[in-house]
mmCIF file with all atom_site columns, C-alpha atoms and ligand atoms in Angstrom:
data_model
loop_
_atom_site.group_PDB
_atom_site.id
_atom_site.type_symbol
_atom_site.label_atom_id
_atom_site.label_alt_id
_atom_site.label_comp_id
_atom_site.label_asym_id
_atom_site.label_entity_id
_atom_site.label_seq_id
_atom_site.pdbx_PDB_ins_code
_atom_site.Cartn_x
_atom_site.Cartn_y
_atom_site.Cartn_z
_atom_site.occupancy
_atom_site.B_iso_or_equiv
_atom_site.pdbx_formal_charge
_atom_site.auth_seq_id
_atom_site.auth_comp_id
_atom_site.auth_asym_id
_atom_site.auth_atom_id
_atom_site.pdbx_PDB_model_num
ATOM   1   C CA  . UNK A 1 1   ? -127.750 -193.649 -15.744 1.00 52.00 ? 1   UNK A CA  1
ATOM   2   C CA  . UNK A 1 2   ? -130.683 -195.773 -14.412 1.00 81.00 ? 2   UNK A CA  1
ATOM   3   C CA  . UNK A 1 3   ? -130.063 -198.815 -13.297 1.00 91.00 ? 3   UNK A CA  1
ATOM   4   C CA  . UNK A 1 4   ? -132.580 -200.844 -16.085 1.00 98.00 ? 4   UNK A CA  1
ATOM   5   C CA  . UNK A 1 5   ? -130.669 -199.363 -18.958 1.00 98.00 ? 5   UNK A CA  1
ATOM   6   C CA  . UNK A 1 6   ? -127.331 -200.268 -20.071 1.00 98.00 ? 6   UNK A CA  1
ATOM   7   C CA  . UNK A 1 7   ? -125.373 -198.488 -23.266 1.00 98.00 ? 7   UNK A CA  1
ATOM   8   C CA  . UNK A 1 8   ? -123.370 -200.370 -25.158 1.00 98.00 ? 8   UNK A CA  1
ATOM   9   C CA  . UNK A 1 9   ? -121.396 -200.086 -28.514 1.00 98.00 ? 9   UNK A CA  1
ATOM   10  C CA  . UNK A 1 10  ? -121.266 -203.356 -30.684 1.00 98.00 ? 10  UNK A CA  1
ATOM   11  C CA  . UNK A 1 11  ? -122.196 -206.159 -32.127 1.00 98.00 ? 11  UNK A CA  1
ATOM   12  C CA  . UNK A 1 12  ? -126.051 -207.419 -30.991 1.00 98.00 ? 12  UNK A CA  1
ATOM   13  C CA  . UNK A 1 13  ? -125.766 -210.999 -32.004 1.00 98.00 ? 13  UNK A CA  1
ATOM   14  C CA  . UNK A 1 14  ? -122.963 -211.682 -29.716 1.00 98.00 ? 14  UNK A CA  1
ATOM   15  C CA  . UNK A 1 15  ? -125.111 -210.739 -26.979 1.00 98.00 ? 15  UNK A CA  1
ATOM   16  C CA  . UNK A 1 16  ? -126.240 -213.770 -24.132 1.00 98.00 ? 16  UNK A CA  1
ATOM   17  C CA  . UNK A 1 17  ? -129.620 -212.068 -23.296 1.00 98.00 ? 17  UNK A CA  1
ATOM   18  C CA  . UNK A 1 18  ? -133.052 -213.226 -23.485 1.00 98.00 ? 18  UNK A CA  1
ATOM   19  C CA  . UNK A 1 19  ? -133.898 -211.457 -26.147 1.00 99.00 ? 19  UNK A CA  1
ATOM   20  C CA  . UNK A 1 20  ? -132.460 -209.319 -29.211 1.00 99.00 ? 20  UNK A CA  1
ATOM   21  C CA  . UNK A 1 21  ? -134.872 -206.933 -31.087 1.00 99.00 ? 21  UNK A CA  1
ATOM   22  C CA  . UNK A 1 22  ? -134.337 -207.306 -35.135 1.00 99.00 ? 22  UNK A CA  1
ATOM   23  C CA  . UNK A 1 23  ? -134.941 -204.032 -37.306 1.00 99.00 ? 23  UNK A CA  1
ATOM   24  C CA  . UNK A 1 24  ? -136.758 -206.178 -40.176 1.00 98.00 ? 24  UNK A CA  1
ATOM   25  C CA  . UNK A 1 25  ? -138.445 -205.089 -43.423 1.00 98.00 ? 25  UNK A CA  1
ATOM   26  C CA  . UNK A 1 26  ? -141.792 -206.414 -43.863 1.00 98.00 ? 26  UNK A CA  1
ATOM   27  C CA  . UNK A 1 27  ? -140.739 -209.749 -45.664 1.00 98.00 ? 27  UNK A CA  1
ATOM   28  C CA  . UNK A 1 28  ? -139.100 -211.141 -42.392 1.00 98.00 ? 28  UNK A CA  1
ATOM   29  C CA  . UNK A 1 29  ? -137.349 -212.863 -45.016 1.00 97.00 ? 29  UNK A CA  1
ATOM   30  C CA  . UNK A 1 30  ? -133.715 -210.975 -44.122 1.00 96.00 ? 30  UNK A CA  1
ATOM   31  C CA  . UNK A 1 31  ? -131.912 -207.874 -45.268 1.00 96.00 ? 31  UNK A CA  1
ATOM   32  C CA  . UNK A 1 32  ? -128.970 -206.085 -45.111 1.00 98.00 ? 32  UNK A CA  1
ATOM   33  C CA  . UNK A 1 33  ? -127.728 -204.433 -41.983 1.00 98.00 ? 33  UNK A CA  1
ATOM   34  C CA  . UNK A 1 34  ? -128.508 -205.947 -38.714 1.00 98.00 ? 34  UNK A CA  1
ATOM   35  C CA  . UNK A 1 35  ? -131.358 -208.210 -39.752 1.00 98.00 ? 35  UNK A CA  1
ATOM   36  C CA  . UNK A 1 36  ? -128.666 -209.565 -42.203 1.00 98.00 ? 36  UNK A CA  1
ATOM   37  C CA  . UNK A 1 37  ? -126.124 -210.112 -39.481 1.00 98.00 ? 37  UNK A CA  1
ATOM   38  C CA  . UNK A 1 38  ? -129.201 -212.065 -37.197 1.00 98.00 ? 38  UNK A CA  1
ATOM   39  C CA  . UNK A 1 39  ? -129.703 -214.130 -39.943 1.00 98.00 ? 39  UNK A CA  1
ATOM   40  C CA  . UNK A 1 40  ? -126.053 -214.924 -40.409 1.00 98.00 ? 40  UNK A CA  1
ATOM   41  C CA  . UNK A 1 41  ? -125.499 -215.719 -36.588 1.00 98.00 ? 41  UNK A CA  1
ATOM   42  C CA  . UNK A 1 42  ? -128.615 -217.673 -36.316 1.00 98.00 ? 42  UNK A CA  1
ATOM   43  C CA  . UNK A 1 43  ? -128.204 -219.523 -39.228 1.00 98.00 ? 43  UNK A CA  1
ATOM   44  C CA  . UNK A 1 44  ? -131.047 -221.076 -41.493 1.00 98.00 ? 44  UNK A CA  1
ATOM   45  C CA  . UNK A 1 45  ? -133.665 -222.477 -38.802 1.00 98.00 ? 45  UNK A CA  1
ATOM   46  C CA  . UNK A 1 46  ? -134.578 -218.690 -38.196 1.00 98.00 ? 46  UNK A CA  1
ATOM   47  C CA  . UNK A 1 47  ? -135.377 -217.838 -41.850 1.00 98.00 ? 47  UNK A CA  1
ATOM   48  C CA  . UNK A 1 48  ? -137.217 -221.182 -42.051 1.00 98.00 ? 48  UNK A CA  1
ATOM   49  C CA  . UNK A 1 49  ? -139.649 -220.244 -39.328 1.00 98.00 ? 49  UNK A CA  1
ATOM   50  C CA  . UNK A 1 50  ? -140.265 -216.468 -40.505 1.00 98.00 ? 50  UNK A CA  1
ATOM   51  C CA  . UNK A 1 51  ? -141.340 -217.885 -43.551 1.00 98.00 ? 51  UNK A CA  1
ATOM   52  C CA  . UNK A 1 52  ? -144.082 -219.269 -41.529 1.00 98.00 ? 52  UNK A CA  1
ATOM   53  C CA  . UNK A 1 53  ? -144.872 -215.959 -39.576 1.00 98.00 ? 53  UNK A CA  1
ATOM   54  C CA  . UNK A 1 54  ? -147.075 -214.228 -42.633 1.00 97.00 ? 54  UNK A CA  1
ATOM   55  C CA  . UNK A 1 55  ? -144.193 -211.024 -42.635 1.00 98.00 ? 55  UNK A CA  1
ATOM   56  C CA  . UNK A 1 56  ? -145.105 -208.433 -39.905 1.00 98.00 ? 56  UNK A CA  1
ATOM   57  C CA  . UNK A 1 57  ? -146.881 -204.501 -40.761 1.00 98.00 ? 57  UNK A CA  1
ATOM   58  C CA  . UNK A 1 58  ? -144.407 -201.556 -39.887 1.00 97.00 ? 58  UNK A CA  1
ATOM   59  C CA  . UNK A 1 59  ? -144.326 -200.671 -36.370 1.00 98.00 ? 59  UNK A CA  1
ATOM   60  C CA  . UNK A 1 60  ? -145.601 -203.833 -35.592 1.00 98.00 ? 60  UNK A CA  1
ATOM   61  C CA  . UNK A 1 61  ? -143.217 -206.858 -33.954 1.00 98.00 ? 61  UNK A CA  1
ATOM   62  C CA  . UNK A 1 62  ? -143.475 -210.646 -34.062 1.00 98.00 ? 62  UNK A CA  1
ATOM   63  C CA  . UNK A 1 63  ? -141.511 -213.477 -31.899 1.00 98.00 ? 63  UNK A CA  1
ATOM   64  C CA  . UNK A 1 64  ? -139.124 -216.008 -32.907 1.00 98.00 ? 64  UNK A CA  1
ATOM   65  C CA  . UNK A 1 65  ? -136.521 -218.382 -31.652 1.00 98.00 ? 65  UNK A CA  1
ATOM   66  C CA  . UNK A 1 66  ? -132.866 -217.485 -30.867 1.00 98.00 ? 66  UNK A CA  1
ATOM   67  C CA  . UNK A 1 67  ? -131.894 -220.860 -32.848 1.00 98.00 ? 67  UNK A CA  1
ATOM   68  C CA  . UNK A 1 68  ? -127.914 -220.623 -33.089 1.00 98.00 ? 68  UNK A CA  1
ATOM   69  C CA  . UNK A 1 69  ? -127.493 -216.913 -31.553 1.00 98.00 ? 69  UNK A CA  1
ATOM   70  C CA  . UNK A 1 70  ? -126.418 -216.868 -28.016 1.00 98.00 ? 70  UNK A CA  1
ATOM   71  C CA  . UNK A 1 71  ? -129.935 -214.830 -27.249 1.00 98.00 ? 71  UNK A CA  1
ATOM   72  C CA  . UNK A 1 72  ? -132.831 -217.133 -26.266 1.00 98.00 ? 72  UNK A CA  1
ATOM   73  C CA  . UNK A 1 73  ? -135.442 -215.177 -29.028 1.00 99.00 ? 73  UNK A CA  1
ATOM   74  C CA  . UNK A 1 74  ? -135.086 -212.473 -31.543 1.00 99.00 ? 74  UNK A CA  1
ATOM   75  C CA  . UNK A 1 75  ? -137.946 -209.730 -31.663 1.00 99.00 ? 75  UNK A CA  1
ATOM   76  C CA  . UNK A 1 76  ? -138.229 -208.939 -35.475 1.00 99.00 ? 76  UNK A CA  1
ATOM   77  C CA  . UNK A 1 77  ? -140.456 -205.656 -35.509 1.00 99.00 ? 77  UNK A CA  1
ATOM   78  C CA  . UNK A 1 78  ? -140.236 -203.422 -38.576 1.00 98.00 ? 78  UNK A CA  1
ATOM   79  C CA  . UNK A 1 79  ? -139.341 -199.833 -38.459 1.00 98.00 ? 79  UNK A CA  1
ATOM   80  C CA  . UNK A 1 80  ? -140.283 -197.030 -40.674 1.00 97.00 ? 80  UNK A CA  1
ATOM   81  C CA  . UNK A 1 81  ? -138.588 -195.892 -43.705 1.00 97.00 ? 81  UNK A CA  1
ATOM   82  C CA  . UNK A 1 82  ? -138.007 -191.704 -42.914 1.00 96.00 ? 82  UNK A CA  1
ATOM   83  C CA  . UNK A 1 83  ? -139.450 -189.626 -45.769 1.00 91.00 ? 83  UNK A CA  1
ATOM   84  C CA  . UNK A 1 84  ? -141.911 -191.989 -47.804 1.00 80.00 ? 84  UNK A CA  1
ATOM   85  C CA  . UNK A 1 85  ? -145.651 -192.595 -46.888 1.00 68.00 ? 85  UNK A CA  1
ATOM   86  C CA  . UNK A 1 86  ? -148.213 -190.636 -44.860 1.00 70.00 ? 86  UNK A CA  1
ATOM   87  C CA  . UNK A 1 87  ? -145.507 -189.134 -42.582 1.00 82.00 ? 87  UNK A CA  1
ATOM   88  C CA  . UNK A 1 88  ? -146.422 -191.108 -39.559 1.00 94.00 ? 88  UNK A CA  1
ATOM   89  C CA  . UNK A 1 89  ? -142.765 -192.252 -38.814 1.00 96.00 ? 89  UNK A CA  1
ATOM   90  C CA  . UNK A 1 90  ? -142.419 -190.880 -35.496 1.00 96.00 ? 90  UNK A CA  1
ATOM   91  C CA  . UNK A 1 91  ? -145.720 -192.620 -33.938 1.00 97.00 ? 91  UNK A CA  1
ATOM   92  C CA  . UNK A 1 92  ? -144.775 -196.000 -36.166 1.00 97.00 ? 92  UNK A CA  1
ATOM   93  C CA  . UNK A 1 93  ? -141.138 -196.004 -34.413 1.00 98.00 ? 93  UNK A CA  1
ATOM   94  C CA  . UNK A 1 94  ? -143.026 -195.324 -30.850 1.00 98.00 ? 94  UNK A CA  1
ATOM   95  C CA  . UNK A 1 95  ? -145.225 -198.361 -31.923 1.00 98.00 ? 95  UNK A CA  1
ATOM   96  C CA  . UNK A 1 96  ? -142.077 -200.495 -32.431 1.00 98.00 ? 96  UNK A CA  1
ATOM   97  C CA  . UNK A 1 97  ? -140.109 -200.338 -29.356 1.00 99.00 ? 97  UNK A CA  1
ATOM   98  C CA  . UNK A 1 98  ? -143.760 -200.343 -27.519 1.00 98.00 ? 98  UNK A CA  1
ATOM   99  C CA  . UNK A 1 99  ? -144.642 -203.635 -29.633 1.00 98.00 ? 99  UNK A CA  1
ATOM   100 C CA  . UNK A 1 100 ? -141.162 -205.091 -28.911 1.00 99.00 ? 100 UNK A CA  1
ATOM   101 C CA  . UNK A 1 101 ? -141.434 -204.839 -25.523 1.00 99.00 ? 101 UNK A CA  1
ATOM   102 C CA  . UNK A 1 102 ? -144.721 -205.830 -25.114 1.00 98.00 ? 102 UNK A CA  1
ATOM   103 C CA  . UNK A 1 103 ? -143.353 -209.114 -26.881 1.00 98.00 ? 103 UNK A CA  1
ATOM   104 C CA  . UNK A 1 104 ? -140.671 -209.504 -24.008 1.00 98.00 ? 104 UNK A CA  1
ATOM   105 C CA  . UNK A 1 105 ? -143.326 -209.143 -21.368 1.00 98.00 ? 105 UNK A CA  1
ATOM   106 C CA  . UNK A 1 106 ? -145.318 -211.940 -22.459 1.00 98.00 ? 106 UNK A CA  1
ATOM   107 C CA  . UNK A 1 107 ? -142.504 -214.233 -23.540 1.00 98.00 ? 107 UNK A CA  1
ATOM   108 C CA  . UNK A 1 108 ? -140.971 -213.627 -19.710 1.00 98.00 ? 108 UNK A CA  1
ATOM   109 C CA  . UNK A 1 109 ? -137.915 -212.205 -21.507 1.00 98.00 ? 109 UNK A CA  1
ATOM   110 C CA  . UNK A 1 110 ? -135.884 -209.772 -18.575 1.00 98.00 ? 110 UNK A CA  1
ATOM   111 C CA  . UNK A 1 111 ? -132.954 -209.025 -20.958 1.00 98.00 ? 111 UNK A CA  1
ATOM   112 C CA  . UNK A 1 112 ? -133.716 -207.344 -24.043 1.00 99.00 ? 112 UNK A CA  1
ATOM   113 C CA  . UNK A 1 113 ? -131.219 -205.636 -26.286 1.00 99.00 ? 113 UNK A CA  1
ATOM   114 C CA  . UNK A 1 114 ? -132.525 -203.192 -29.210 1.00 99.00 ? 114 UNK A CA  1
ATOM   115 C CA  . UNK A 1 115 ? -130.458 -202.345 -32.211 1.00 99.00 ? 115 UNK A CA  1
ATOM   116 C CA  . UNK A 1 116 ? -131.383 -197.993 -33.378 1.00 98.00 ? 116 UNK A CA  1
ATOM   117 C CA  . UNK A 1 117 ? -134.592 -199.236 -35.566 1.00 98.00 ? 117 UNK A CA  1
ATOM   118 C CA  . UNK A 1 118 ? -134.755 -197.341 -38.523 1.00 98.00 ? 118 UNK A CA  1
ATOM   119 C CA  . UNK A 1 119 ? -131.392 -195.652 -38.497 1.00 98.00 ? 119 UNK A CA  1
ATOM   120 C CA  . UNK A 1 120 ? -129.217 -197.435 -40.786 1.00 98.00 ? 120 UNK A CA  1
ATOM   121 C CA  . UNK A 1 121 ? -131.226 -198.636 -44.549 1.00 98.00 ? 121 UNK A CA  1
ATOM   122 C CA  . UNK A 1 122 ? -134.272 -196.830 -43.958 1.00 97.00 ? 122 UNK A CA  1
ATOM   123 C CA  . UNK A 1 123 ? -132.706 -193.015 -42.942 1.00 97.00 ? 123 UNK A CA  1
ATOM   124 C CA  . UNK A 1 124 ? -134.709 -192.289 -39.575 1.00 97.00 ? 124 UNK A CA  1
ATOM   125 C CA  . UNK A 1 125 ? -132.818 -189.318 -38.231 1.00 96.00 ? 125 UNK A CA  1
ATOM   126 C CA  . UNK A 1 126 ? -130.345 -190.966 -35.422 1.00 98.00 ? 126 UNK A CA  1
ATOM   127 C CA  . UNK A 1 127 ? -131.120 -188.096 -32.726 1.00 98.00 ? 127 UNK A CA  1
ATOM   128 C CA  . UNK A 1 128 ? -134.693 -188.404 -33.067 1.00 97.00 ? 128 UNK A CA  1
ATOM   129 C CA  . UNK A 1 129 ? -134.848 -192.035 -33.145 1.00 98.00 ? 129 UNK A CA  1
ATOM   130 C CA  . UNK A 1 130 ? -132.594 -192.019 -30.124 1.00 98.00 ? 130 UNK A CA  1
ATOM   131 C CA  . UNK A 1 131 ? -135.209 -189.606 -28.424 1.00 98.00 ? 131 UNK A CA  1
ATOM   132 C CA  . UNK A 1 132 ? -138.194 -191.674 -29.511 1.00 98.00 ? 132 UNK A CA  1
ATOM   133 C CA  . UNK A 1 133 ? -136.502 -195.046 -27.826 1.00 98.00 ? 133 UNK A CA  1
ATOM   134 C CA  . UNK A 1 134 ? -135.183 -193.728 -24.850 1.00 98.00 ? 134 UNK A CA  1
ATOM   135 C CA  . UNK A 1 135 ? -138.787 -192.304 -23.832 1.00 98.00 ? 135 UNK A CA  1
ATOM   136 C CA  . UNK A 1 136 ? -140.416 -195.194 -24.965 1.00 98.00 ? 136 UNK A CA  1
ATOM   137 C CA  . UNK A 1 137 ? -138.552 -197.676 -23.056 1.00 98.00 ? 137 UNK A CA  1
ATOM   138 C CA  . UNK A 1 138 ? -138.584 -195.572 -20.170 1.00 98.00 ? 138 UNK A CA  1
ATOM   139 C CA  . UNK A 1 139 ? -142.138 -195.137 -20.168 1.00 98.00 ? 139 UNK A CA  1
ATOM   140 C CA  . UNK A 1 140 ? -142.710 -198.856 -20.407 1.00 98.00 ? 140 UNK A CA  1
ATOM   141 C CA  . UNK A 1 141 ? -140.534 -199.722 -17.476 1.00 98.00 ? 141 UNK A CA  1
ATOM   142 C CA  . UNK A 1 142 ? -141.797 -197.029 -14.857 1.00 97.00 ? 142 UNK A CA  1
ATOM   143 C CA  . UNK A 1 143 ? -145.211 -199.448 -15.411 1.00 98.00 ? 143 UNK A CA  1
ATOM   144 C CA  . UNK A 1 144 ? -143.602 -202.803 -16.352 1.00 98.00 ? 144 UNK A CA  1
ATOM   145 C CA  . UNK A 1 145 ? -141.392 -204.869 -14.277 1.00 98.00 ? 145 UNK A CA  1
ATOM   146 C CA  . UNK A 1 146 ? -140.353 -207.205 -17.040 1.00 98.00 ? 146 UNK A CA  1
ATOM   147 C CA  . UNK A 1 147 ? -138.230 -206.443 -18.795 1.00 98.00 ? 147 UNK A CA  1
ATOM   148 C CA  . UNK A 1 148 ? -135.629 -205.766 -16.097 1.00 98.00 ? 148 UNK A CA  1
ATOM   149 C CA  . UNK A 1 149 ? -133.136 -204.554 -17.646 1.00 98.00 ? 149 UNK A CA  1
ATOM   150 C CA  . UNK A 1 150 ? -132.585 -203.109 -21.478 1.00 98.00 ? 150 UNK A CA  1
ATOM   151 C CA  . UNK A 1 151 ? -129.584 -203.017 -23.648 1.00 98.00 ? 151 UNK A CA  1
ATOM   152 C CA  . UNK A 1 152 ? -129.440 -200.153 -26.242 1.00 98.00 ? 152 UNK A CA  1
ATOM   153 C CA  . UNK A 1 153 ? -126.529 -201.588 -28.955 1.00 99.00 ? 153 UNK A CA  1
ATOM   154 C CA  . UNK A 1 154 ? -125.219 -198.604 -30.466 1.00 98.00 ? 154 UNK A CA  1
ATOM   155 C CA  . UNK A 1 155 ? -123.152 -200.063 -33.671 1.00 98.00 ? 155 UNK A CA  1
ATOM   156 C CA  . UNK A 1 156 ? -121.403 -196.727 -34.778 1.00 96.00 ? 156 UNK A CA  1
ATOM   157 C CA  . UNK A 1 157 ? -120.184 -194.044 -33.446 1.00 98.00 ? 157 UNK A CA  1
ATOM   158 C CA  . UNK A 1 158 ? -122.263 -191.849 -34.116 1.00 98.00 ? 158 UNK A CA  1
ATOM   159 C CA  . UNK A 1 159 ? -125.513 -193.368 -32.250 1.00 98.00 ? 159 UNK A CA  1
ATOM   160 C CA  . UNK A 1 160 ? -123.565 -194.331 -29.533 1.00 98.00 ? 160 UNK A CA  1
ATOM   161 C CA  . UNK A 1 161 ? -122.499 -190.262 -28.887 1.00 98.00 ? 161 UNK A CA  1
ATOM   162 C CA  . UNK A 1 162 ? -125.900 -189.313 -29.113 1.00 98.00 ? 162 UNK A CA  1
ATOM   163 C CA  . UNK A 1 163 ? -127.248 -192.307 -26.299 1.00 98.00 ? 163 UNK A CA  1
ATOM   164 C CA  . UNK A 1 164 ? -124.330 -191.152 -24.308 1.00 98.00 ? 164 UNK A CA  1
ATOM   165 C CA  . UNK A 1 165 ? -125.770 -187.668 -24.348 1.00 98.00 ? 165 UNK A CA  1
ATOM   166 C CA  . UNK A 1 166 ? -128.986 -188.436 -24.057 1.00 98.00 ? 166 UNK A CA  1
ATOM   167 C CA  . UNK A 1 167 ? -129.163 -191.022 -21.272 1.00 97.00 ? 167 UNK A CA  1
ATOM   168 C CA  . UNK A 1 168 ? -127.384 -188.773 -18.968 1.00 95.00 ? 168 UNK A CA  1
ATOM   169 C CA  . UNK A 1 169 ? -130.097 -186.598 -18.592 1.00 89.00 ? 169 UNK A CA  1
HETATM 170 N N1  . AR6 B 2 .   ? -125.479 -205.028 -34.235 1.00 73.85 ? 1   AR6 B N1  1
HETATM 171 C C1  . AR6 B 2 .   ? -126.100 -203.914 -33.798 1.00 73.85 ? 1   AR6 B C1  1
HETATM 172 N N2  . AR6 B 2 .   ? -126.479 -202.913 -34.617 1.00 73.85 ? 1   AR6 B N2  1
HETATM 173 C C2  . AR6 B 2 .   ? -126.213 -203.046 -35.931 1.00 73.85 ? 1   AR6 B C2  1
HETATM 174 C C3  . AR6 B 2 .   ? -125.572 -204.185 -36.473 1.00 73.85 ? 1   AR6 B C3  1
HETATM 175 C C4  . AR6 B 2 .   ? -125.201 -205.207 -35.558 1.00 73.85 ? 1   AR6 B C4  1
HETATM 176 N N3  . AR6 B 2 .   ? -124.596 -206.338 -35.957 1.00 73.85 ? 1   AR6 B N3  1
HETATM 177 N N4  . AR6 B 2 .   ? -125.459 -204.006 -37.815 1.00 73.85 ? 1   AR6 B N4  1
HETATM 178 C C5  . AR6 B 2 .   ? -125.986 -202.788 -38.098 1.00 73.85 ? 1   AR6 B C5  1
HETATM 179 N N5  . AR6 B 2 .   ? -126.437 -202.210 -36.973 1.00 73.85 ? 1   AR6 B N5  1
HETATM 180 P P1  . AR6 B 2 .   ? -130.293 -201.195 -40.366 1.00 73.85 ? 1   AR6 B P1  1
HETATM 181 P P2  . AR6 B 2 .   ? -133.029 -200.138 -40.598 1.00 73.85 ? 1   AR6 B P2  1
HETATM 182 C C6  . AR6 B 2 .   ? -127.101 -200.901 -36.772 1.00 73.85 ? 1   AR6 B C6  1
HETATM 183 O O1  . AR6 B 2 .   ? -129.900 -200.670 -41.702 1.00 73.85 ? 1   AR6 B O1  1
HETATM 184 O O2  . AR6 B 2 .   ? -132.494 -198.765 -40.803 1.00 73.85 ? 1   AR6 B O2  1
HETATM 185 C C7  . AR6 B 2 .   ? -132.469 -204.368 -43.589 1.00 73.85 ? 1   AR6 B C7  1
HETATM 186 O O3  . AR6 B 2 .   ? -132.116 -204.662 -44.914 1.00 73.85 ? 1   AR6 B O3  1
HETATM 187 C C8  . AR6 B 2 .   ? -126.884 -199.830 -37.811 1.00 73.85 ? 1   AR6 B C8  1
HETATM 188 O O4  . AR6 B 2 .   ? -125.650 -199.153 -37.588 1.00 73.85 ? 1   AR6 B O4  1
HETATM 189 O O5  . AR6 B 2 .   ? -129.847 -202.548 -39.982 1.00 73.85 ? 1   AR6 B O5  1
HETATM 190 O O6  . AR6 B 2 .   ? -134.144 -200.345 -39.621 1.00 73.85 ? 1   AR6 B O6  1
HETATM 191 C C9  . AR6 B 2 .   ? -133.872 -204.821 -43.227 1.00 73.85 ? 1   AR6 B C9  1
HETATM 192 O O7  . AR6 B 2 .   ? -134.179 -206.041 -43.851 1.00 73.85 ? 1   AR6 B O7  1
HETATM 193 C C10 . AR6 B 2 .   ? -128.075 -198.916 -37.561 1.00 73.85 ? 1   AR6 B C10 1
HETATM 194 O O8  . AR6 B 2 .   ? -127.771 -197.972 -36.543 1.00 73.85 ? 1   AR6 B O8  1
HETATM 195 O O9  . AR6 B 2 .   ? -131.906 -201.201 -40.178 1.00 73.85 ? 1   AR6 B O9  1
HETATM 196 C C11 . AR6 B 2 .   ? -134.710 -203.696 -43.747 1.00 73.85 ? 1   AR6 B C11 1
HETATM 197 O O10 . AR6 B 2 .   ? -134.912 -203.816 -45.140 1.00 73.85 ? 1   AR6 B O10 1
HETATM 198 C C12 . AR6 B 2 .   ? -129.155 -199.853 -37.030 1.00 73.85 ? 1   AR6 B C12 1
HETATM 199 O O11 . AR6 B 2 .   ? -128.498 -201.108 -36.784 1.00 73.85 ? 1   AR6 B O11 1
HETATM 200 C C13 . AR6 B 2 .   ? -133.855 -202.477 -43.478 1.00 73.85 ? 1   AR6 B C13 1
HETATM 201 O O12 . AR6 B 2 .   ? -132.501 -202.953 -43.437 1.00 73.85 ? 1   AR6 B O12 1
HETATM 202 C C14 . AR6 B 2 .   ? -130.303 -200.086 -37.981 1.00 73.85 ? 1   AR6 B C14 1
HETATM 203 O O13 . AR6 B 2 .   ? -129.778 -200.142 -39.301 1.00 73.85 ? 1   AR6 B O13 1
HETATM 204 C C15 . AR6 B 2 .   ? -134.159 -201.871 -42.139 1.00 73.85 ? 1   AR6 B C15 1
HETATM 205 O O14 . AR6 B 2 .   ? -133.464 -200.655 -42.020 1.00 73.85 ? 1   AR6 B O14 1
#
């Protein structure tokens, strides 16, 4: 595997890195799934300041504060919901995981950790979200130096197969 990109199965909000990437809805104001876990672990100063951030357009991402996670910011960026709308969902994934890390760049952030946008709540198809981040992130550091390194958090099984697969070639 190459030596930027780490695999790992678990929990994202227990991570120490610079950054975490949130799969948010357009609100910012929380969810379910992971976004509702960030906003557990980071308690109420992060919901207090995305009320002040205007919510964020699908495939788009916006910057925050870590507040009481171990991770220094969160990168809320909002992923597509498969099978509604004008059937753009690949090229609006691409946009968030290029949008995210674009964030990180500018923000100095050299560990970022992304949860599989899109696969849980909204129904992207794991393998070819998987696909879609792998090449994206890859892309972006064969012409980026920061990030240095990037954490894929695989929370079930299932994801964390198809990474496994997938990174090894
Ligand atoms: N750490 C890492 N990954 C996680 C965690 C966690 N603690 N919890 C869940 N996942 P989802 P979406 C994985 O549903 O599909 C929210 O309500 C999960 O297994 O969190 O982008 C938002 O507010 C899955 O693989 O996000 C939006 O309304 C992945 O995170 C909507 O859900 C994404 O699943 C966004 O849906």
């Amino acid at each position: 595997m190459e030596t930027r990109i780490e695999l790992i199965q678990g929990d994202i909000t227990k991570l120490k890195v610079d950054a975490i990437v949130n799969a948010a809805n357009p609100s910012l104001l929380g969810g379910g799934g992971v976004d509702g876990a960030i906003h557990h672990a980071a308690g109420p100063g992060l919901l207090e300041v995305c009320q002040l951030l205007g919510g964020c357009k699908t495939g788009e991402a916006k910057i925050t504060k870590g507040y009481k996670l171990p991770a220094q910011f969160v990168i809320h960026t909002v992923g597509p919901v498969w099978g509604v709308g004008d059937r753009n969902e690949e090229m609006l994934l691409a946009n968030c995981y290029r949008k995210s890390l674009a964030q990180a760049t500018v923000h100095d952030c050299k560990t970022v950790a992304f949860p599989n946008i899109s696969t849980g709540i909204y129904h992207f198809p794991k393998e070819l979200a998987a696909k879609i981040a792998i090449r994206e992130v890859r892309n972006y550091l064969a012409v980026n130096s920061i990030p240095e390194k990037i954490i894929f958090v695989c929370f079930d099984a299932e994801n964390f197969a198809i990474y496994q697969e997938l990174l090894s070639q």
